[in-house]
JSON list of C-alpha atoms in Angstrom, two decimals:
[
{"chain": "A", "resi": 16, "resn": "MET", "atom": "CA", "xyz": [0.00, 0.00, 0.00]},
{"chain": "A", "resi": 17, "resn": "ASP", "atom": "CA", "xyz": [1.33, 3.43, -0.99]},
{"chain": "A", "resi": 18, "resn": "ARG", "atom": "CA", "xyz": [1.43, 5.85, 1.94]},
{"chain": "A", "resi": 19, "resn": "TRP", "atom": "CA", "xyz": [0.31, 8.74, -0.29]},
{"chain": "A", "resi": 20, "resn": "HIS", "atom": "CA", "xyz": [-3.22, 9.39, -1.46]},
{"chain": "A", "resi": 21, "resn": "VAL", "atom": "CA", "xyz": [-4.65, 12.06, -3.71]},
{"chain": "A", "resi": 22, "resn": "GLY", "atom": "CA", "xyz": [-8.04, 13.51, -2.83]},
{"chain": "A", "resi": 23, "resn": "PHE", "atom": "CA", "xyz": [-10.42, 15.20, -5.26]},
{"chain": "A", "resi": 24, "resn": "VAL", "atom": "CA", "xyz": [-12.93, 17.63, -3.76]},
{"chain": "A", "resi": 25, "resn": "ASP", "atom": "CA", "xyz": [-15.77, 19.60, -5.37]},
{"chain": "A", "resi": 26, "resn": "LEU", "atom": "CA", "xyz": [-15.02, 23.24, -4.53]},
{"chain": "A", "resi": 27, "resn": "SER", "atom": "CA", "xyz": [-18.00, 24.76, -6.32]},
{"chain": "A", "resi": 28, "resn": "GLY", "atom": "CA", "xyz": [-20.86, 23.21, -4.43]},
{"chain": "A", "resi": 29, "resn": "LYS", "atom": "CA", "xyz": [-21.17, 21.21, -1.25]},
{"chain": "A", "resi": 30, "resn": "GLN", "atom": "CA", "xyz": [-17.41, 20.65, -0.75]},
{"chain": "A", "resi": 31, "resn": "CYS", "atom": "CA", "xyz": [-17.92, 16.94, -1.41]},
{"chain": "A", "resi": 32, "resn": "LEU", "atom": "CA", "xyz": [-15.15, 14.39, -1.55]},
{"chain": "A", "resi": 33, "resn": "LEU", "atom": "CA", "xyz": [-15.38, 13.22, -5.15]},
{"chain": "A", "resi": 34, "resn": "GLY", "atom": "CA", "xyz": [-12.72, 10.57, -4.94]},
{"chain": "A", "resi": 35, "resn": "GLN", "atom": "CA", "xyz": [-9.46, 9.42, -3.46]},
{"chain": "A", "resi": 36, "resn": "VAL", "atom": "CA", "xyz": [-6.76, 7.39, -5.18]},
{"chain": "A", "resi": 37, "resn": "GLU", "atom": "CA", "xyz": [-3.68, 5.69, -3.88]},
{"chain": "A", "resi": 38, "resn": "GLY", "atom": "CA", "xyz": [-0.33, 7.03, -5.04]},
{"chain": "A", "resi": 39, "resn": "ARG", "atom": "CA", "xyz": [0.96, 10.54, -5.54]},
{"chain": "A", "resi": 40, "resn": "THR", "atom": "CA", "xyz": [1.76, 10.27, -9.23]},
{"chain": "A", "resi": 41, "resn": "ALA", "atom": "CA", "xyz": [0.70, 12.12, -12.35]},
{"chain": "A", "resi": 42, "resn": "GLN", "atom": "CA", "xyz": [-0.63, 8.86, -13.74]},
{"chain": "A", "resi": 43, "resn": "ALA", "atom": "CA", "xyz": [-2.90, 8.32, -10.71]},
{"chain": "A", "resi": 44, "resn": "VAL", "atom": "CA", "xyz": [-4.39, 11.80, -11.22]},
{"chain": "A", "resi": 45, "resn": "ILE", "atom": "CA", "xyz": [-4.68, 11.34, -15.00]},
{"chain": "A", "resi": 46, "resn": "ASP", "atom": "CA", "xyz": [-6.36, 7.94, -14.62]},
{"chain": "A", "resi": 47, "resn": "TRP", "atom": "CA", "xyz": [-8.90, 9.22, -12.09]},
{"chain": "A", "resi": 48, "resn": "LEU", "atom": "CA", "xyz": [-9.78, 12.24, -14.22]},
{"chain": "A", "resi": 49, "resn": "ALA", "atom": "CA", "xyz": [-9.91, 10.17, -17.40]},
{"chain": "A", "resi": 50, "resn": "ASP", "atom": "CA", "xyz": [-12.54, 7.93, -15.76]},
{"chain": "A", "resi": 51, "resn": "ARG", "atom": "CA", "xyz": [-14.91, 10.94, -15.47]},
{"chain": "A", "resi": 52, "resn": "ASP", "atom": "CA", "xyz": [-17.19, 11.68, -18.39]},
{"chain": "A", "resi": 53, "resn": "GLN", "atom": "CA", "xyz": [-15.99, 14.20, -20.98]},
{"chain": "A", "resi": 54, "resn": "ALA", "atom": "CA", "xyz": [-18.80, 16.69, -20.22]},
{"chain": "A", "resi": 55, "resn": "GLY", "atom": "CA", "xyz": [-17.79, 16.71, -16.55]},
{"chain": "A", "resi": 56, "resn": "ARG", "atom": "CA", "xyz": [-14.13, 17.25, -17.40]},
{"chain": "A", "resi": 57, "resn": "ASP", "atom": "CA", "xyz": [-15.01, 20.03, -19.83]},
{"chain": "A", "resi": 58, "resn": "ALA", "atom": "CA", "xyz": [-17.07, 21.79, -17.17]},
{"chain": "A", "resi": 59, "resn": "VAL", "atom": "CA", "xyz": [-14.13, 22.15, -14.78]},
{"chain": "A", "resi": 60, "resn": "GLN", "atom": "CA", "xyz": [-12.94, 25.76, -14.93]},
{"chain": "A", "resi": 61, "resn": "TYR", "atom": "CA", "xyz": [-10.61, 25.90, -11.92]},
{"chain": "A", "resi": 62, "resn": "VAL", "atom": "CA", "xyz": [-8.39, 23.38, -10.16]},
{"chain": "A", "resi": 63, "resn": "ALA", "atom": "CA", "xyz": [-6.83, 24.18, -6.79]},
{"chain": "A", "resi": 64, "resn": "ILE", "atom": "CA", "xyz": [-3.69, 22.14, -6.11]},
{"chain": "A", "resi": 65, "resn": "ASP", "atom": "CA", "xyz": [-0.92, 22.03, -3.58]},
{"chain": "A", "resi": 66, "resn": "MET", "atom": "CA", "xyz": [2.42, 23.17, -4.96]},
{"chain": "A", "resi": 67, "resn": "CYS", "atom": "CA", "xyz": [3.25, 19.86, -6.57]},
{"chain": "A", "resi": 68, "resn": "THR", "atom": "CA", "xyz": [4.49, 19.68, -10.15]},
{"chain": "A", "resi": 69, "resn": "ILE", "atom": "CA", "xyz": [2.98, 16.20, -10.43]},
{"chain": "A", "resi": 70, "resn": "PHE", "atom": "CA", "xyz": [-0.50, 17.68, -10.11]},
{"chain": "A", "resi": 71, "resn": "LYS", "atom": "CA", "xyz": [0.31, 20.55, -12.44]},
{"chain": "A", "resi": 72, "resn": "SER", "atom": "CA", "xyz": [1.45, 18.31, -15.29]},
{"chain": "A", "resi": 73, "resn": "ALA", "atom": "CA", "xyz": [-1.48, 15.91, -14.86]},
{"chain": "A", "resi": 74, "resn": "ILE", "atom": "CA", "xyz": [-4.08, 18.68, -14.82]},
{"chain": "A", "resi": 75, "resn": "ARG", "atom": "CA", "xyz": [-2.51, 20.40, -17.84]},
{"chain": "A", "resi": 76, "resn": "ARG", "atom": "CA", "xyz": [-2.73, 17.14, -19.74]},
{"chain": "A", "resi": 77, "resn": "VAL", "atom": "CA", "xyz": [-6.33, 16.14, -18.90]},
{"chain": "A", "resi": 78, "resn": "LEU", "atom": "CA", "xyz": [-7.97, 19.51, -18.16]},
{"chain": "A", "resi": 79, "resn": "PRO", "atom": "CA", "xyz": [-6.12, 21.98, -20.39]},
{"chain": "A", "resi": 80, "resn": "GLN", "atom": "CA", "xyz": [-8.99, 24.50, -20.20]},
{"chain": "A", "resi": 81, "resn": "ALA", "atom": "CA", "xyz": [-8.86, 24.70, -16.39]},
{"chain": "A", "resi": 82, "resn": "THR", "atom": "CA", "xyz": [-7.14, 27.55, -14.59]},
{"chain": "A", "resi": 83, "resn": "LEU", "atom": "CA", "xyz": [-4.67, 26.23, -12.01]},
{"chain": "A", "resi": 84, "resn": "VAL", "atom": "CA", "xyz": [-4.53, 27.90, -8.61]},
{"chain": "A", "resi": 85, "resn": "VAL", "atom": "CA", "xyz": [-2.64, 26.98, -5.46]},
{"chain": "A", "resi": 86, "resn": "ASP", "atom": "CA", "xyz": [-4.90, 26.26, -2.52]},
{"chain": "A", "resi": 87, "resn": "HIS", "atom": "CA", "xyz": [-4.96, 28.70, 0.39]},
{"chain": "A", "resi": 88, "resn": "PHE", "atom": "CA", "xyz": [-3.67, 26.24, 2.96]},
{"chain": "A", "resi": 89, "resn": "HIS", "atom": "CA", "xyz": [-0.40, 25.64, 1.16]},
{"chain": "A", "resi": 90, "resn": "LEU", "atom": "CA", "xyz": [0.18, 29.33, 0.44]},
{"chain": "A", "resi": 91, "resn": "VAL", "atom": "CA", "xyz": [-0.39, 30.21, 4.10]},
{"chain": "A", "resi": 92, "resn": "GLN", "atom": "CA", "xyz": [1.92, 27.36, 5.07]},
{"chain": "A", "resi": 93, "resn": "LEU", "atom": "CA", "xyz": [4.58, 28.74, 2.71]},
{"chain": "A", "resi": 94, "resn": "ALA", "atom": "CA", "xyz": [4.13, 32.27, 4.14]},
{"chain": "A", "resi": 95, "resn": "ASN", "atom": "CA", "xyz": [4.58, 30.94, 7.68]},
{"chain": "A", "resi": 96, "resn": "GLN", "atom": "CA", "xyz": [7.66, 28.93, 6.63]},
{"chain": "A", "resi": 97, "resn": "THR", "atom": "CA", "xyz": [9.12, 32.05, 5.02]},
{"chain": "A", "resi": 98, "resn": "LEU", "atom": "CA", "xyz": [8.47, 34.08, 8.18]},
{"chain": "A", "resi": 99, "resn": "THR", "atom": "CA", "xyz": [10.17, 31.36, 10.24]},
{"chain": "A", "resi": 100, "resn": "GLU", "atom": "CA", "xyz": [13.15, 31.32, 7.84]},
{"chain": "A", "resi": 101, "resn": "VAL", "atom": "CA", "xyz": [13.51, 35.10, 8.16]},
{"chain": "A", "resi": 102, "resn": "ARG", "atom": "CA", "xyz": [13.42, 34.79, 11.96]},
{"chain": "A", "resi": 103, "resn": "HIS", "atom": "CA", "xyz": [16.03, 32.01, 11.87]},
{"chain": "A", "resi": 104, "resn": "ARG", "atom": "CA", "xyz": [18.30, 33.90, 9.45]},
{"chain": "A", "resi": 105, "resn": "VAL", "atom": "CA", "xyz": [18.33, 37.19, 11.36]},
{"chain": "A", "resi": 106, "resn": "THR", "atom": "CA", "xyz": [18.83, 35.40, 14.68]},
{"chain": "A", "resi": 107, "resn": "VAL", "atom": "CA", "xyz": [21.84, 33.45, 13.39]},
{"chain": "A", "resi": 108, "resn": "THR", "atom": "CA", "xyz": [23.25, 36.58, 11.74]},
{"chain": "A", "resi": 109, "resn": "HIS", "atom": "CA", "xyz": [22.80, 38.73, 14.86]},
{"chain": "A", "resi": 110, "resn": "ARG", "atom": "CA", "xyz": [23.52, 36.20, 17.61]},
{"chain": "A", "resi": 111, "resn": "GLY", "atom": "CA", "xyz": [25.86, 33.83, 15.78]},
{"chain": "A", "resi": 112, "resn": "ARG", "atom": "CA", "xyz": [23.66, 30.86, 16.73]},
{"chain": "A", "resi": 113, "resn": "ARG", "atom": "CA", "xyz": [20.10, 29.57, 16.61]},
{"chain": "A", "resi": 114, "resn": "GLY", "atom": "CA", "xyz": [17.48, 31.13, 18.82]},
{"chain": "A", "resi": 115, "resn": "ARG", "atom": "CA", "xyz": [16.65, 29.59, 22.18]},
{"chain": "A", "resi": 116, "resn": "LYS", "atom": "CA", "xyz": [14.78, 30.25, 25.38]},
{"chain": "A", "resi": 117, "resn": "GLY", "atom": "CA", "xyz": [15.60, 33.73, 26.56]},
{"chain": "A", "resi": 118, "resn": "ASN", "atom": "CA", "xyz": [15.72, 35.12, 23.00]},
{"chain": "A", "resi": 119, "resn": "ARG", "atom": "CA", "xyz": [12.48, 37.05, 22.60]},
{"chain": "A", "resi": 120, "resn": "GLU", "atom": "CA", "xyz": [12.24, 36.45, 18.85]},
{"chain": "A", "resi": 121, "resn": "TRP", "atom": "CA", "xyz": [12.38, 32.70, 19.54]},
{"chain": "A", "resi": 122, "resn": "GLU", "atom": "CA", "xyz": [9.80, 32.95, 22.31]},
{"chain": "A", "resi": 123, "resn": "LEU", "atom": "CA", "xyz": [7.41, 34.77, 19.92]},
{"chain": "A", "resi": 124, "resn": "ARG", "atom": "CA", "xyz": [7.68, 32.06, 17.23]},
{"chain": "A", "resi": 125, "resn": "ASN", "atom": "CA", "xyz": [4.20, 30.58, 17.77]},
{"chain": "A", "resi": 126, "resn": "ARG", "atom": "CA", "xyz": [2.44, 33.93, 17.99]},
{"chain": "A", "resi": 127, "resn": "LEU", "atom": "CA", "xyz": [4.14, 35.08, 14.78]},
{"chain": "A", "resi": 128, "resn": "THR", "atom": "CA", "xyz": [2.57, 32.27, 12.75]},
{"chain": "A", "resi": 129, "resn": "ARG", "atom": "CA", "xyz": [-0.90, 32.75, 14.23]},
{"chain": "A", "resi": 130, "resn": "SER", "atom": "CA", "xyz": [-3.38, 34.79, 12.21]},
{"chain": "A", "resi": 131, "resn": "ALA", "atom": "CA", "xyz": [-3.84, 38.31, 13.58]},
{"chain": "A", "resi": 132, "resn": "ALA", "atom": "CA", "xyz": [-7.51, 38.09, 12.58]},
{"chain": "A", "resi": 133, "resn": "ARG", "atom": "CA", "xyz": [-7.90, 35.27, 15.11]},
{"chain": "A", "resi": 134, "resn": "MET", "atom": "CA", "xyz": [-6.15, 37.15, 17.88]},
{"chain": "A", "resi": 135, "resn": "ARG", "atom": "CA", "xyz": [-7.61, 39.77, 20.17]},
{"chain": "A", "resi": 136, "resn": "GLY", "atom": "CA", "xyz": [-6.56, 43.30, 19.29]},
{"chain": "A", "resi": 137, "resn": "GLU", "atom": "CA", "xyz": [-4.54, 43.80, 22.45]},
{"chain": "A", "resi": 138, "resn": "HIS", "atom": "CA", "xyz": [-2.57, 40.62, 21.68]},
{"chain": "A", "resi": 139, "resn": "VAL", "atom": "CA", "xyz": [-1.71, 41.88, 18.19]},
{"chain": "A", "resi": 140, "resn": "ASP", "atom": "CA", "xyz": [-0.65, 45.22, 19.70]},
{"chain": "A", "resi": 141, "resn": "ALA", "atom": "CA", "xyz": [1.49, 43.41, 22.28]},
{"chain": "A", "resi": 142, "resn": "LEU", "atom": "CA", "xyz": [3.15, 41.31, 19.55]},
{"chain": "A", "resi": 143, "resn": "LEU", "atom": "CA", "xyz": [3.98, 44.39, 17.50]},
{"chain": "A", "resi": 144, "resn": "ASP", "atom": "CA", "xyz": [5.32, 46.14, 20.62]},
{"chain": "A", "resi": 145, "resn": "GLU", "atom": "CA", "xyz": [7.52, 43.11, 21.36]},
{"chain": "A", "resi": 146, "resn": "LEU", "atom": "CA", "xyz": [8.87, 43.17, 17.79]},
{"chain": "A", "resi": 147, "resn": "SER", "atom": "CA", "xyz": [9.58, 46.90, 17.97]},
{"chain": "A", "resi": 148, "resn": "ASN", "atom": "CA", "xyz": [11.47, 46.37, 21.26]},
{"chain": "A", "resi": 149, "resn": "LEU", "atom": "CA", "xyz": [13.84, 43.86, 19.67]},
{"chain": "A", "resi": 150, "resn": "PRO", "atom": "CA", "xyz": [17.15, 45.14, 18.31]},
{"chain": "A", "resi": 151, "resn": "ARG", "atom": "CA", "xyz": [16.35, 46.69, 14.92]},
{"chain": "A", "resi": 152, "resn": "VAL", "atom": "CA", "xyz": [18.41, 44.09, 13.00]},
{"chain": "A", "resi": 153, "resn": "LEU", "atom": "CA", "xyz": [16.05, 41.44, 14.40]},
{"chain": "A", "resi": 154, "resn": "GLY", "atom": "CA", "xyz": [12.73, 43.22, 14.77]},
{"chain": "A", "resi": 155, "resn": "ALA", "atom": "CA", "xyz": [12.56, 45.07, 11.44]},
{"chain": "A", "resi": 156, "resn": "PRO", "atom": "CA", "xyz": [12.92, 42.08, 9.06]},
{"chain": "A", "resi": 157, "resn": "ILE", "atom": "CA", "xyz": [10.67, 39.87, 11.23]},
{"chain": "A", "resi": 158, "resn": "THR", "atom": "CA", "xyz": [8.01, 42.59, 11.28]},
{"chain": "A", "resi": 159, "resn": "VAL", "atom": "CA", "xyz": [8.20, 43.00, 7.49]},
{"chain": "A", "resi": 160, "resn": "ALA", "atom": "CA", "xyz": [7.80, 39.23, 7.00]},
{"chain": "A", "resi": 161, "resn": "TRP", "atom": "CA", "xyz": [4.94, 39.09, 9.53]},
{"chain": "A", "resi": 162, "resn": "ASN", "atom": "CA", "xyz": [3.15, 41.98, 7.76]},
{"chain": "A", "resi": 163, "resn": "ALA", "atom": "CA", "xyz": [3.56, 40.27, 4.37]},
{"chain": "A", "resi": 164, "resn": "LYS", "atom": "CA", "xyz": [2.05, 37.07, 5.79]},
{"chain": "A", "resi": 165, "resn": "GLU", "atom": "CA", "xyz": [-0.84, 39.01, 7.29]},
{"chain": "A", "resi": 166, "resn": "ASP", "atom": "CA", "xyz": [-1.44, 40.87, 4.00]},
{"chain": "A", "resi": 167, "resn": "LEU", "atom": "CA", "xyz": [-1.71, 37.50, 2.26]},
{"chain": "A", "resi": 168, "resn": "LEU", "atom": "CA", "xyz": [-4.23, 36.30, 4.85]},
{"chain": "A", "resi": 169, "resn": "ASP", "atom": "CA", "xyz": [-6.24, 39.51, 4.39]},
{"chain": "A", "resi": 170, "resn": "LEU", "atom": "CA", "xyz": [-6.24, 38.99, 0.64]},
{"chain": "A", "resi": 171, "resn": "PHE", "atom": "CA", "xyz": [-7.57, 35.44, 1.09]},
{"chain": "A", "resi": 172, "resn": "ALA", "atom": "CA", "xyz": [-10.27, 36.68, 3.47]},
{"chain": "A", "resi": 173, "resn": "THR", "atom": "CA", "xyz": [-11.37, 39.20, 0.84]},
{"chain": "A", "resi": 174, "resn": "ALA", "atom": "CA", "xyz": [-11.44, 36.53, -1.86]},
{"chain": "A", "resi": 175, "resn": "ARG", "atom": "CA", "xyz": [-13.75, 34.39, 0.28]},
{"chain": "A", "resi": 176, "resn": "THR", "atom": "CA", "xyz": [-16.35, 37.16, 0.45]},
{"chain": "A", "resi": 177, "resn": "ARG", "atom": "CA", "xyz": [-16.90, 37.10, -3.32]},
{"chain": "A", "resi": 178, "resn": "PRO", "atom": "CA", "xyz": [-19.52, 34.66, -4.59]},
{"chain": "A", "resi": 179, "resn": "THR", "atom": "CA", "xyz": [-18.14, 31.93, -6.82]},
{"chain": "A", "resi": 180, "resn": "GLY", "atom": "CA", "xyz": [-21.24, 31.84, -8.99]},
{"chain": "A", "resi": 181, "resn": "ASN", "atom": "CA", "xyz": [-21.93, 28.72, -10.96]},
{"chain": "A", "resi": 182, "resn": "ARG", "atom": "CA", "xyz": [-18.34, 27.75, -11.72]},
{"chain": "A", "resi": 183, "resn": "SER", "atom": "CA", "xyz": [-17.10, 24.22, -11.64]},
{"chain": "A", "resi": 184, "resn": "ALA", "atom": "CA", "xyz": [-13.94, 23.64, -9.63]},
{"chain": "A", "resi": 185, "resn": "ILE", "atom": "CA", "xyz": [-12.10, 20.75, -8.02]},
{"chain": "A", "resi": 186, "resn": "CYS", "atom": "CA", "xyz": [-9.29, 20.52, -5.51]},
{"chain": "A", "resi": 187, "resn": "CYS", "atom": "CA", "xyz": [-6.49, 18.01, -5.94]},
{"chain": "A", "resi": 188, "resn": "THR", "atom": "CA", "xyz": [-4.24, 17.56, -2.91]},
{"chain": "A", "resi": 189, "resn": "GLY", "atom": "CA", "xyz": [-2.01, 14.83, -1.61]},
{"chain": "A", "resi": 190, "resn": "SER", "atom": "CA", "xyz": [-2.03, 13.41, 1.89]},
{"chain": "A", "resi": 191, "resn": "THR", "atom": "CA", "xyz": [-0.53, 10.50, 3.73]},
{"chain": "A", "resi": 192, "resn": "ALA", "atom": "CA", "xyz": [-2.57, 7.34, 3.91]},
{"chain": "A", "resi": 193, "resn": "ASP", "atom": "CA", "xyz": [-2.66, 7.46, 7.71]},
{"chain": "A", "resi": 194, "resn": "ALA", "atom": "CA", "xyz": [-4.35, 10.87, 7.64]},
{"chain": "A", "resi": 195, "resn": "PRO", "atom": "CA", "xyz": [-8.09, 10.72, 8.32]},
{"chain": "A", "resi": 196, "resn": "THR", "atom": "CA", "xyz": [-10.27, 10.65, 5.23]},
{"chain": "A", "resi": 197, "resn": "PRO", "atom": "CA", "xyz": [-12.67, 13.60, 5.32]},
{"chain": "A", "resi": 198, "resn": "THR", "atom": "CA", "xyz": [-16.34, 12.84, 5.04]},
{"chain": "A", "resi": 199, "resn": "PHE", "atom": "CA", "xyz": [-19.00, 15.22, 3.88]},
{"chain": "A", "resi": 200, "resn": "PRO", "atom": "CA", "xyz": [-22.47, 14.13, 5.05]},
{"chain": "A", "resi": 201, "resn": "ASN", "atom": "CA", "xyz": [-24.30, 16.57, 2.75]},
{"chain": "A", "resi": 202, "resn": "CYS", "atom": "CA", "xyz": [-22.54, 15.30, -0.35]},
{"chain": "A", "resi": 203, "resn": "GLY", "atom": "CA", "xyz": [-24.90, 14.15, -3.06]},
{"chain": "A", "resi": 204, "resn": "ALA", "atom": "CA", "xyz": [-22.15, 12.97, -5.41]}
]
């Protein structure tokens, strides 16, 4: 049994799990899509994928009319990884070593990757105060990276407020086989 699975989810309607196949290969994606009827494949306008070239090549081959987009989760994950890399880099440059307990930028690591929209205002203010109290060589680049991540989250929040209309879209993401399979009780598919 392959430890990787690919899930296909209807993004335009009820968020239904359309299918799941074993193996994280272009051929697994191509085969699953090829088993759908031509009218259904032609109706797909958008495909959200994780940042995997396997998915990109498979979708381009079977659904050439579809617009490829990267799903929000993986972009937010990348933004948080970038913020963490900036924090690591400036800490090593300034301190000559990795951060550790007692280094305020290290102690803030979990709050930095949390969405400001999900934090109380006074906690966001406290975080920004903490960053401004760090030596400038640490605080300035971390603050810039944090603001860029928050701008991305704000952009996604704005995109969610727009109606999708009657567009057909699917999501194609990989997961490990031991991850729970999502179920959607309202799914009619």
